[in-house]
Coordinates of N, CA and C in Angstrom, one line a residue:
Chain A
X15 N 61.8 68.6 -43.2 CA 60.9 68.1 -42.2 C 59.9 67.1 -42.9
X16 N 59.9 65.6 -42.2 CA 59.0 65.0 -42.9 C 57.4 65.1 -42.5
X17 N 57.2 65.7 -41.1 CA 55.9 65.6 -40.4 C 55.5 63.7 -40.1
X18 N 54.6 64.2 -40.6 CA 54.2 62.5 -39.5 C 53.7 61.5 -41.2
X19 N 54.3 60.7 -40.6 CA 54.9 59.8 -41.9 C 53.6 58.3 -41.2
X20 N 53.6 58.1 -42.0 CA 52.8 57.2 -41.9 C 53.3 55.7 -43.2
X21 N 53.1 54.7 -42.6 CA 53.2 53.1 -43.1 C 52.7 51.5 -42.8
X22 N 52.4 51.1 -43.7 CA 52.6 51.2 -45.1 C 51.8 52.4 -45.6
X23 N 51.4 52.3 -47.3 CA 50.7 53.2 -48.0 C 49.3 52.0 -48.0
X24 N 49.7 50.9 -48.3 CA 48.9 50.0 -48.6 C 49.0 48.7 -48.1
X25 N 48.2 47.8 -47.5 CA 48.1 46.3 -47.2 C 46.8 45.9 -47.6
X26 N 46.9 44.5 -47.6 CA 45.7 43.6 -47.7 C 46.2 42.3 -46.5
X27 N 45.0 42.2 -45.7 CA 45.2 41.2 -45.0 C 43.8 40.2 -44.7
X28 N 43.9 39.2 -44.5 CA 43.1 37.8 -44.5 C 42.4 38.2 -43.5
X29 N 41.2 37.9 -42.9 CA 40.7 37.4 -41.9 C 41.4 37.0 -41.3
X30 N 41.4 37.2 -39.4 CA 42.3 36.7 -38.5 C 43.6 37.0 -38.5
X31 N 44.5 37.5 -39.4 CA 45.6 38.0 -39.5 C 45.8 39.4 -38.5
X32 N 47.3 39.5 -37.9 CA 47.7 40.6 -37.3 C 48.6 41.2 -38.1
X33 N 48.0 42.6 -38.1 CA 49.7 43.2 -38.7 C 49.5 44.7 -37.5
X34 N 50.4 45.7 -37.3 CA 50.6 47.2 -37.0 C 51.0 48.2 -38.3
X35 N 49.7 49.1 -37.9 CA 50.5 50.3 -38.7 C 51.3 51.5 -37.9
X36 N 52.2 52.0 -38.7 CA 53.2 52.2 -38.3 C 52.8 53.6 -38.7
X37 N 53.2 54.9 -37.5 CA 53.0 56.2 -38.0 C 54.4 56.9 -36.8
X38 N 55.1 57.8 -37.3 CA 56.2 58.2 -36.6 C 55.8 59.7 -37.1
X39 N 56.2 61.0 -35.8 CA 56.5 62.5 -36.3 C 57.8 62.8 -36.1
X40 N 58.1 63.9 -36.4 CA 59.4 64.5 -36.6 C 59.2 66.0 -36.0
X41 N 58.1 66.4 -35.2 CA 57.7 67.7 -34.8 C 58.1 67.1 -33.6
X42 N 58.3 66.7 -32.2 CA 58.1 66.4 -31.3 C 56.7 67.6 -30.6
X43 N 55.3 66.4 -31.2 CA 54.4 67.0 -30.8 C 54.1 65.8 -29.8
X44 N 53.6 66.6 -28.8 CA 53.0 65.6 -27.4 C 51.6 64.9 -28.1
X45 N 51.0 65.4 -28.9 CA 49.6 64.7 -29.3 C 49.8 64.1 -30.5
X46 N 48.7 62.7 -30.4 CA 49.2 62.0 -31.7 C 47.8 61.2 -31.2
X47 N 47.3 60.7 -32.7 CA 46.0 60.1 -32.5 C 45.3 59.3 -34.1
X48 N 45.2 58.2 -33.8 CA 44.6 57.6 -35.2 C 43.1 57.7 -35.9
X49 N 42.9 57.9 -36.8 CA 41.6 57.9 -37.2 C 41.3 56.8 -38.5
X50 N 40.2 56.6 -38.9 CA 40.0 55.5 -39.5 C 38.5 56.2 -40.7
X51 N 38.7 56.7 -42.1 CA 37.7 57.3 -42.4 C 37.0 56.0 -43.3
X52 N 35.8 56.1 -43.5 CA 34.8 55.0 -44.3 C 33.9 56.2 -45.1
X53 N 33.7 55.7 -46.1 CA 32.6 56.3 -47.0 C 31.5 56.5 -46.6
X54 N 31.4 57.7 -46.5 CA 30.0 58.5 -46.2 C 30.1 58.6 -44.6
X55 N 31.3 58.6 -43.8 CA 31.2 58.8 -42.3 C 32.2 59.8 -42.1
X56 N 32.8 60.3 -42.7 CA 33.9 61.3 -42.2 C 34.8 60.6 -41.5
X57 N 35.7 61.2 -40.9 CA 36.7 60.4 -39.8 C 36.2 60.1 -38.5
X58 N 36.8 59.0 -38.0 CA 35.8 58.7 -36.6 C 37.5 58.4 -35.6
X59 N 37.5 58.9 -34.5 CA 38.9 58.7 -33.9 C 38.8 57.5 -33.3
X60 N 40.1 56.5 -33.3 CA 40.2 55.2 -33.0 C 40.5 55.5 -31.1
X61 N 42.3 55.7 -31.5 CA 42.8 56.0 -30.4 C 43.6 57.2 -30.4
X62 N 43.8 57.8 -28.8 CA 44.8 59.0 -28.9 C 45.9 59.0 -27.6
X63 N 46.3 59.5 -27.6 CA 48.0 59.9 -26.9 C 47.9 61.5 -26.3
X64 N 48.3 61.7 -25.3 CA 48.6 63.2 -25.4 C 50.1 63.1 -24.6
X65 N 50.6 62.0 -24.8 CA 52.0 61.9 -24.5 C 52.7 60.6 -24.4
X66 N 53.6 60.4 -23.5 CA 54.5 59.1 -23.9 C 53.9 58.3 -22.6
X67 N 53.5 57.2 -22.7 CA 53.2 56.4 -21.6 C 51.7 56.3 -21.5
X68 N 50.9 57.6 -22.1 CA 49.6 57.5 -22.2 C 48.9 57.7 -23.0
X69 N 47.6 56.6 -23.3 CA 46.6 56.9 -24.1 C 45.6 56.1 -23.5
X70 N 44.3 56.8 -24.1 CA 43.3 56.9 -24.0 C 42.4 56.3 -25.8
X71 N 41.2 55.6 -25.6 CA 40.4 55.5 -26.4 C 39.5 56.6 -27.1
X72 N 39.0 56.8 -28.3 CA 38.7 57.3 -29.2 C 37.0 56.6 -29.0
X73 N 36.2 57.0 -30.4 CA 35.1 56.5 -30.7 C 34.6 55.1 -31.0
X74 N 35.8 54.6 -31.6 CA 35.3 53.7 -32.1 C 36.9 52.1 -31.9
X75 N 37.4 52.2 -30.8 CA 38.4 51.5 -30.2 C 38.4 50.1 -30.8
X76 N 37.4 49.7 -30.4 CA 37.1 47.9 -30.9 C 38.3 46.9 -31.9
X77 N 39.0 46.3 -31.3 CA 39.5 45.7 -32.0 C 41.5 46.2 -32.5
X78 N 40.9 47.1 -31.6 CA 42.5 47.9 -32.1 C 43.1 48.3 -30.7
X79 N 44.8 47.8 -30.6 CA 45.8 48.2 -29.6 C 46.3 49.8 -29.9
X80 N 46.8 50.4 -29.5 CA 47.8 51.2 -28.8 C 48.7 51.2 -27.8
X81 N 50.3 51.6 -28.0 CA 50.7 51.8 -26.8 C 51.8 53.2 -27.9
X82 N 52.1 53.8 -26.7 CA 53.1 55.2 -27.0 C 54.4 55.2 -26.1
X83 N 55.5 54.6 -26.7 CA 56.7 54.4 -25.7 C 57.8 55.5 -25.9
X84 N 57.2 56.2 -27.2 CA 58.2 57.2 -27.3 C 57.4 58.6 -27.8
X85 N 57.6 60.1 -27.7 CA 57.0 60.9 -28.3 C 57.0 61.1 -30.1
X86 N 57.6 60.2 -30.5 CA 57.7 60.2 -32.1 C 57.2 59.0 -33.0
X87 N 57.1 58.0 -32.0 CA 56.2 56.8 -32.7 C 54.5 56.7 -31.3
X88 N 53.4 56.4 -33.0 CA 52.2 55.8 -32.1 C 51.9 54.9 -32.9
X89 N 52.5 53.5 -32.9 CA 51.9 52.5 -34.1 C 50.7 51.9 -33.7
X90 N 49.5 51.8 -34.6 CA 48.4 50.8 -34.2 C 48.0 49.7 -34.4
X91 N 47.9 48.8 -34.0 CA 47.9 47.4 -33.9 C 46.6 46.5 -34.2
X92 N 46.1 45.9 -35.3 CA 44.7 45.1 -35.1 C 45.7 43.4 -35.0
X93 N 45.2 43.1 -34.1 CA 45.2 41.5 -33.3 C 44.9 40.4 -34.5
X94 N 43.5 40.8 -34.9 CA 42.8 39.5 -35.2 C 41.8 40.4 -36.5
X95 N 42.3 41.1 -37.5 CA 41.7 42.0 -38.3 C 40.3 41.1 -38.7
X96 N 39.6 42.1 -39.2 CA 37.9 41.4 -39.5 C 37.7 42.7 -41.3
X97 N 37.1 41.9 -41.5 CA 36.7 42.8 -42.9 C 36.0 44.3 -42.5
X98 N 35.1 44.5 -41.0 CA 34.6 45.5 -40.7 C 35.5 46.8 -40.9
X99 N 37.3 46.4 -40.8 CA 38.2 47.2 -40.6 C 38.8 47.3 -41.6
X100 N 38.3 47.0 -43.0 CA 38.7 47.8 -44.2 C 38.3 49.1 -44.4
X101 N 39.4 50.6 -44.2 CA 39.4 51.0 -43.9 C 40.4 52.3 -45.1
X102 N 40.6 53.2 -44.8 CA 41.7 54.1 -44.9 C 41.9 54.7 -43.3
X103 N 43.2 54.6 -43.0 CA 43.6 54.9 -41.5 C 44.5 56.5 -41.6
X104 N 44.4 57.1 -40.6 CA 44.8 58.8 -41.0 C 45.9 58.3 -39.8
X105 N 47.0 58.9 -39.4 CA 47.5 59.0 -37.8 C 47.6 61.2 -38.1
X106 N 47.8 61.0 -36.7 CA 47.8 63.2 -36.7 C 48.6 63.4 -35.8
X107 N 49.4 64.4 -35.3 CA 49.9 64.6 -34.4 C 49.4 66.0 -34.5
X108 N 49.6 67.4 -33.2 CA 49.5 68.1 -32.5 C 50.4 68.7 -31.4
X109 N 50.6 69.8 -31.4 CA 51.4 70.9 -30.5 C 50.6 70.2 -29.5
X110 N 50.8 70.9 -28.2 CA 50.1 70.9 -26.9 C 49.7 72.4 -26.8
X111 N 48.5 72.6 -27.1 CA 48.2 74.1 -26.6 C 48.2 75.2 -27.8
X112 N 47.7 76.3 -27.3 CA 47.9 77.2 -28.4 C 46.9 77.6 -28.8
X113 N 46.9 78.8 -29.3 CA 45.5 79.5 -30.3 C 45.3 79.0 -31.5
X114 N 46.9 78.8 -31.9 CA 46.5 78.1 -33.1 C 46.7 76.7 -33.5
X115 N 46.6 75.9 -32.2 CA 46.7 74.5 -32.3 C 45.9 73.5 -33.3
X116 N 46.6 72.8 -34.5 CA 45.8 72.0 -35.4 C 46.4 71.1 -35.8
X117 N 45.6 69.9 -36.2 CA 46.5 68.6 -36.2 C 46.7 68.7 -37.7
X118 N 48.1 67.9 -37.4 CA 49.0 67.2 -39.0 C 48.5 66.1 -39.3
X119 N 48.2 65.8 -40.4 CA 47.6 64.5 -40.5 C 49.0 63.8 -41.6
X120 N 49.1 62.8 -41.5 CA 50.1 61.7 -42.3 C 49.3 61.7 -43.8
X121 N 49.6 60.8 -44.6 CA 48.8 60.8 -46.0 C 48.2 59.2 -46.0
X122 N 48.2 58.2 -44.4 CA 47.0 57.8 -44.6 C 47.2 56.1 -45.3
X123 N 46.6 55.2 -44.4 CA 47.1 53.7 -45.0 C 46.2 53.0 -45.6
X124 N 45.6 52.5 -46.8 CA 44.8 52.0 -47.4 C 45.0 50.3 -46.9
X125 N 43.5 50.4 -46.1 CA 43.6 48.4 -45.5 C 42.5 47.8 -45.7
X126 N 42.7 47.0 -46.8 CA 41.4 46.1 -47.0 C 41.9 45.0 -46.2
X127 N 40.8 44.1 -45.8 CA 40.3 42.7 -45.1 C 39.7 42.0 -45.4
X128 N 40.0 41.0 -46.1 CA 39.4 40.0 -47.3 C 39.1 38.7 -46.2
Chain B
X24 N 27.5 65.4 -26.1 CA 28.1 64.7 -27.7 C 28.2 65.6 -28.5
X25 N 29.4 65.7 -29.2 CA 29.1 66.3 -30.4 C 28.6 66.0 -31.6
X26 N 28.9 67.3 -32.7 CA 28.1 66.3 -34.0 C 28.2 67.3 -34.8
X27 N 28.4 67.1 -36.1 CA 28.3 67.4 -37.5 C 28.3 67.4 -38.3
X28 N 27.1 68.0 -38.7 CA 26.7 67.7 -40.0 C 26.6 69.0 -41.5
X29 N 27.4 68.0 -42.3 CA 27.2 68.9 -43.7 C 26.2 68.0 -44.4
X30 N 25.2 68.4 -44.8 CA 24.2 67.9 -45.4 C 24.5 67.7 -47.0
X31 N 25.5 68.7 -47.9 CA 25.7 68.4 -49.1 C 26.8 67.2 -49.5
X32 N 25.6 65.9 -49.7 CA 26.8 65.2 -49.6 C 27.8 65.7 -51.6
X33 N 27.1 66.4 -52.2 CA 28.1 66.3 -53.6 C 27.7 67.6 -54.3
X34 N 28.6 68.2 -54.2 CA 28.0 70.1 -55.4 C 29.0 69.8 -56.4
X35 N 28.3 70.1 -57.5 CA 29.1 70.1 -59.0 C 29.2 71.6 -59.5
X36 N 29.9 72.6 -59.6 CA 29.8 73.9 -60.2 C 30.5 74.0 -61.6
X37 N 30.6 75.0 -62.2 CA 31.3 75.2 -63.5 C 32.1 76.5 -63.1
X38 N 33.8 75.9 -63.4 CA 34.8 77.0 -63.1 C 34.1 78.6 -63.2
X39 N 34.6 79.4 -62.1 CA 34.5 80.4 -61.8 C 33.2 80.6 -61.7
X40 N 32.7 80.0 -61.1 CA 31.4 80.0 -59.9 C 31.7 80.6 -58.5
X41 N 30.5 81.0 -57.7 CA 31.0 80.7 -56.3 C 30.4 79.3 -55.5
X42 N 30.7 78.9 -54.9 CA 30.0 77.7 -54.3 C 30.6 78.0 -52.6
X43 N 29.0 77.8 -52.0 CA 29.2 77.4 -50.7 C 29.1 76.7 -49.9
X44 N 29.7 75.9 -48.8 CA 29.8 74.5 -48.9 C 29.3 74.4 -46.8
X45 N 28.4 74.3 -46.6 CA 27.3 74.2 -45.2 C 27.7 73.2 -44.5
X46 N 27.7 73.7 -43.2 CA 28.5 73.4 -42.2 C 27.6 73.4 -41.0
X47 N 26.8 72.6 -40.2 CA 26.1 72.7 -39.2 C 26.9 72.4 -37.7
X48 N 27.2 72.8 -36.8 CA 27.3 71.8 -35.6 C 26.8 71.7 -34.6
X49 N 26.8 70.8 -33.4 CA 26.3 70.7 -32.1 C 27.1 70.2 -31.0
X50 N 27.1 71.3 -29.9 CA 27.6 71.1 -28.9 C 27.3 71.6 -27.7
X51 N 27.5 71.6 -26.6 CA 26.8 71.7 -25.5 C 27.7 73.0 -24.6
X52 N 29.2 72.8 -24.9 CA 30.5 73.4 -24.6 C 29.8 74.8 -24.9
X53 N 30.6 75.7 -24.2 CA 30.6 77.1 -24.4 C 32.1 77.4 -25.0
X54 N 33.3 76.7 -24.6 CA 34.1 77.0 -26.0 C 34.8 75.5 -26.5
X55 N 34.9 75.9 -27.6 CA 34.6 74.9 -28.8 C 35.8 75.4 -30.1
X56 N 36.2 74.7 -31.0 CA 37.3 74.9 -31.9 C 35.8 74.2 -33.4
X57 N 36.5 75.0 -34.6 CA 36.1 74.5 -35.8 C 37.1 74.6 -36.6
X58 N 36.7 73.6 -37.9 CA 37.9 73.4 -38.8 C 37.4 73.4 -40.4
X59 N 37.9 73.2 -41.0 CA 37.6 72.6 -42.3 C 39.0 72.4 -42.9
X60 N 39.2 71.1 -43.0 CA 40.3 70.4 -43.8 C 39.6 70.1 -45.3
X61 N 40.8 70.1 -46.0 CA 40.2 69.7 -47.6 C 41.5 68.3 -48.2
X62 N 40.3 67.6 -48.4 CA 41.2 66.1 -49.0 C 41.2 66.2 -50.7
X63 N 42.3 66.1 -51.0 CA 42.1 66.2 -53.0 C 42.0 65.2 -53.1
X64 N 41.9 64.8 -54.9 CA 42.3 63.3 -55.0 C 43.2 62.1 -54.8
X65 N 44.5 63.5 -54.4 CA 45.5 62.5 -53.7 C 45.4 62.0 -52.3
X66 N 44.3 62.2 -51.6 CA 44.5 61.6 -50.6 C 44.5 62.1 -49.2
X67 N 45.2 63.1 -49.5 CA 46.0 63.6 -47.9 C 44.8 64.5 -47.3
X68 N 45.2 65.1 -46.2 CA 43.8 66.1 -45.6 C 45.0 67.5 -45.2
X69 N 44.9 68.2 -45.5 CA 45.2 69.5 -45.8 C 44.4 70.7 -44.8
X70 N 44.6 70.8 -44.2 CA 44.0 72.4 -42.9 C 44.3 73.7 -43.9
X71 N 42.7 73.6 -43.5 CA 42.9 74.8 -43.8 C 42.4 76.0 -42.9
X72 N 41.2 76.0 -42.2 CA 41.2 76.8 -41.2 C 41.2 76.2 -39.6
X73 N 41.4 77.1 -38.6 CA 40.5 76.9 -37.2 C 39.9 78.3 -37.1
X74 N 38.6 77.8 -36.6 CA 38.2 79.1 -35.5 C 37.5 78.7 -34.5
X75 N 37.8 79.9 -33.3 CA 37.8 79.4 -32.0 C 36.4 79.8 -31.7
X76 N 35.8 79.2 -30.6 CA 34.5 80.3 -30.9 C 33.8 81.5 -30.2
X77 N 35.1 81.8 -29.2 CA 35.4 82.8 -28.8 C 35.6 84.3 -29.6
X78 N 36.0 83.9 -31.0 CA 36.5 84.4 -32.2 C 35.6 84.8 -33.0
X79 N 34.6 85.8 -33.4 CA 33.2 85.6 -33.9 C 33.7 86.5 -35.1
X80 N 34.7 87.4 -35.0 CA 34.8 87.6 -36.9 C 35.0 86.9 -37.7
X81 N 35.0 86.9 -39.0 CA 35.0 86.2 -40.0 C 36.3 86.3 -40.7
X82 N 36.5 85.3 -41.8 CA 37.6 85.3 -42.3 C 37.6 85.3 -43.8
X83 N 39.1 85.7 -44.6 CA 38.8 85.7 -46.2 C 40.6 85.4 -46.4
X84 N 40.7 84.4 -47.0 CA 42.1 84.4 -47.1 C 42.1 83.6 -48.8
X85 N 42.6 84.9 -49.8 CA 42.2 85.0 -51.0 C 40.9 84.6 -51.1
X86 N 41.1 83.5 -52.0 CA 39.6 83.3 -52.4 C 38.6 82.1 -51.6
X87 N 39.4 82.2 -50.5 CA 38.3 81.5 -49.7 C 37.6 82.2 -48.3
X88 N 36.7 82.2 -47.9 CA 35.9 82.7 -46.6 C 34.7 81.7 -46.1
X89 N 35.0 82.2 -44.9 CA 34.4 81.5 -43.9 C 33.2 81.9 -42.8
X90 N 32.5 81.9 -42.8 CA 31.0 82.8 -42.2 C 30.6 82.1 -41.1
X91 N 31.2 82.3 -39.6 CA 31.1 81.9 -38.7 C 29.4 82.1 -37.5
X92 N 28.5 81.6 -37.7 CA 27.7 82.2 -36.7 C 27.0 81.4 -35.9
X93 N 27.0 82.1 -34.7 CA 26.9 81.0 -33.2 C 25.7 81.2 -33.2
X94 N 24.6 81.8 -33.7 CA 23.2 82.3 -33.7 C 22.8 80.9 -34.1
X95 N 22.8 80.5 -35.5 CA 22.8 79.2 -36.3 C 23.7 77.9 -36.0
X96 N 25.0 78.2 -35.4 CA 25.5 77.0 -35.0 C 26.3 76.4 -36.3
X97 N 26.6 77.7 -37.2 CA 26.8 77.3 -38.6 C 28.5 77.9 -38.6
X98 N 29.2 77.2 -39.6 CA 30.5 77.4 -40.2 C 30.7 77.2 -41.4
X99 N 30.1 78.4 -42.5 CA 30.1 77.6 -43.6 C 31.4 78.5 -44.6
X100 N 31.5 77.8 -45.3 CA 32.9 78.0 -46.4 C 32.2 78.4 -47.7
X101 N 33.2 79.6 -48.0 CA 32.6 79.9 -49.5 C 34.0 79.7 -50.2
X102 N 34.2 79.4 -51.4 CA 35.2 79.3 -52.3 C 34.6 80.6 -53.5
X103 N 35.4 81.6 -53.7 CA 35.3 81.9 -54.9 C 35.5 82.0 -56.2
X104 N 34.8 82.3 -57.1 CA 35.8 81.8 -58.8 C 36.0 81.0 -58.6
X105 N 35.4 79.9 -58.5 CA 35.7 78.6 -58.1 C 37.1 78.1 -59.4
X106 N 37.9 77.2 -59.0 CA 38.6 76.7 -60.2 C 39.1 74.9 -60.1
X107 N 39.5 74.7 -60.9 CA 39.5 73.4 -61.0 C 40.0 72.3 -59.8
X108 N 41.2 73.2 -59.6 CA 42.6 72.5 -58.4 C 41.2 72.6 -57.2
X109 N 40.0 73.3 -57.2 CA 39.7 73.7 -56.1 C 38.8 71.9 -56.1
X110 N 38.7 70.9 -56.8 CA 38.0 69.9 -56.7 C 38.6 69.1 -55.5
X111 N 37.6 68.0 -54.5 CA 38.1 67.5 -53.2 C 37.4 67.5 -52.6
X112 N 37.4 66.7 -52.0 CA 36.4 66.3 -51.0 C 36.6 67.4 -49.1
X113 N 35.4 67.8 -49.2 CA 36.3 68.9 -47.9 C 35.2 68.5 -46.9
X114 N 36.3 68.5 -45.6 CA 35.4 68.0 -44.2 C 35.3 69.5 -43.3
X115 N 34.2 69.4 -42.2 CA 33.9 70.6 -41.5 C 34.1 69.6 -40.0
X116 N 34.7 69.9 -38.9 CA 35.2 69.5 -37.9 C 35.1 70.4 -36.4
X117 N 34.9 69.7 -35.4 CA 34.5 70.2 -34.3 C 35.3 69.6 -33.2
X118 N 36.1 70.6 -32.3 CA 36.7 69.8 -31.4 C 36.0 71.0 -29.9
X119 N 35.6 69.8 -28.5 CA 35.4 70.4 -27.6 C 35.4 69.5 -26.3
X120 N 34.7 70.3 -25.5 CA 34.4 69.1 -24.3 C 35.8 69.6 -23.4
X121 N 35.7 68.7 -22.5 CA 37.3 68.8 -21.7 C 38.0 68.6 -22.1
X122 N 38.7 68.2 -23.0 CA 40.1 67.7 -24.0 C 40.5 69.2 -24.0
X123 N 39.7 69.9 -24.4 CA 40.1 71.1 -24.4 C 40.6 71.5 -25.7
X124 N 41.3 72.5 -26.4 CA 42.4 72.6 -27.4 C 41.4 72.2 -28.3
X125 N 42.1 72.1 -29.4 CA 41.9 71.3 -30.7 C 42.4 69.8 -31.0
X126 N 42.2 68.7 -30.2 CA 43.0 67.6 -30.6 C 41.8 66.5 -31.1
X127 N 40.9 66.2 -30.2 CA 39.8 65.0 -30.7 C 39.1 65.6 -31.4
X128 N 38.6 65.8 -32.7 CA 37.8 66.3 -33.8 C 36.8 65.4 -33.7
X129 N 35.8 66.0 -34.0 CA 34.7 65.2 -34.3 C 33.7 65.6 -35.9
X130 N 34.3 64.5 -36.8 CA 34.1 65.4 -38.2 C 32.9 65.1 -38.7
X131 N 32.7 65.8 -39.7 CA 31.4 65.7 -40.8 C 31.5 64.5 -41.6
X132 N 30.5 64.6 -42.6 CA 31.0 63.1 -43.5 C 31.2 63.7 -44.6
X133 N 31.4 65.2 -45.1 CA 32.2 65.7 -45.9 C 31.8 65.7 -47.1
X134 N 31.5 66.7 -47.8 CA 30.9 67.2 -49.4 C 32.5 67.1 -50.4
X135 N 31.6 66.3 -51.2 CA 32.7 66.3 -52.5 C 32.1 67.6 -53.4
X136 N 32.7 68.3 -53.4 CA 32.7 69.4 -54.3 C 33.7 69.0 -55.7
X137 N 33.2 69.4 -57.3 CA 33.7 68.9 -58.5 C 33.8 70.0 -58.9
X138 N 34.4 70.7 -59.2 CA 34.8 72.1 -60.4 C 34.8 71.8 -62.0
X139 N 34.2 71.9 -62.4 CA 34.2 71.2 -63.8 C 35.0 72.7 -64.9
X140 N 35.7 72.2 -65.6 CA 36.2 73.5 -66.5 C 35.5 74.0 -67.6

């Protein structure tokens, strides 16, 4: 079982440049959601999913796409990257439900913005 | 809104200490999920508990425990004998509101705790 795999490990991208990070599970969990942690803020949620066809924004959306076409991929997309969005990025997935429902987290993409 | 705060942003102990690591939150919800994930140096974030807060006993699983109280609004984590592997940066986490479940966290900004040998 690989759990939710997350890619790249690492980028560097220019100003104004687009790229997608890429996060896929292998649990077929309905929930899946990105976070973006910065020094000294803890994690702050970008965007989330609670299934195929839908998502919803997070705290801190600005600047970042989502779409979820399948239950095993939620890749996230910056357009027009800005240095604000140098970052470590987490993706998580989640069961639907449960007592003991808790997210997986991937190991997480290191993105500077030069 | 929620919110959480660990106020220690850094505790340094010397192996086989106890150290405990403070956990404040705020929420408005009457039920509510808590967490504490622990990130090492490599990176990853690692679960380690939930509690619901329906749930008001407390927990001990080996050498770690957890002291839950809704009086204070507190979740705090004890490590004991503290040991080296135990170094990492650990977050305290709060999920509520209508989402329901445990899925939108809303985390702390996370104490690096150092175990020195």
């Amino acid at each position: 079982n690989a759990g939710v795999t997350q890619t790249p490990k690492f980028q560097v991208l220019k100003t104004g440049q687009s790229m997608t990070l890429q996060c896929a599970q292998d649990m077929n969990h309905e929930y899946m959601s990105w976070y973006r942690q910065d020094p000294g803020m803890g994690l702050r949620l970008i965007h989330y999913s609670v299934g195929a066809g839908i998502t919803d924004q997070g705290e801190v959306p600005n600047g970042y796409n989502v779409s979820r076409s399948t239950t095993e991929d939620f890749p996230l997309r910056l357009l027009s990257a800005a240095p604000s969005q140098t970052s470590v990025y987490f993706c998580a997935s989640s069961r639907s439900g449960g007592r003991n429902e808790k997210l997986f987290f991937g190991s997480g993409t290191q993105l500077s913005v030069l | 809104a929620q919110k959480v705060t660990q106020a220690q942003t850094e505790i340094s102990v010397v192996e086989k200490e106890d150290v405990t690591l403070d956990c404040v939150y705020e929420t408005r919800d009457t039920t509510y999920y808590l967490f504490w994930y622990k990130q090492p140096p490599s990176g990853e974030l690692v679960f380690l508990i939930r509690r619901n807060s329906f749930d008001e006993q407390n927990e001990i699983s080996g050498r770690y425990s957890w002291n839950f109280q809704k009086s204070t609004s507190s979740f705090n984590f004890t490590i004991t004998a503290s040991q080296v592997v135990d170094s990492a940066v650990y977050f305290c986490a709060l999920s509520a509101g209508t989402s329901g479940s445990a899925r939108q966290l809303t985390f702390g900004s996370g104490t690096q705790l150092t175990v020195l040998p």
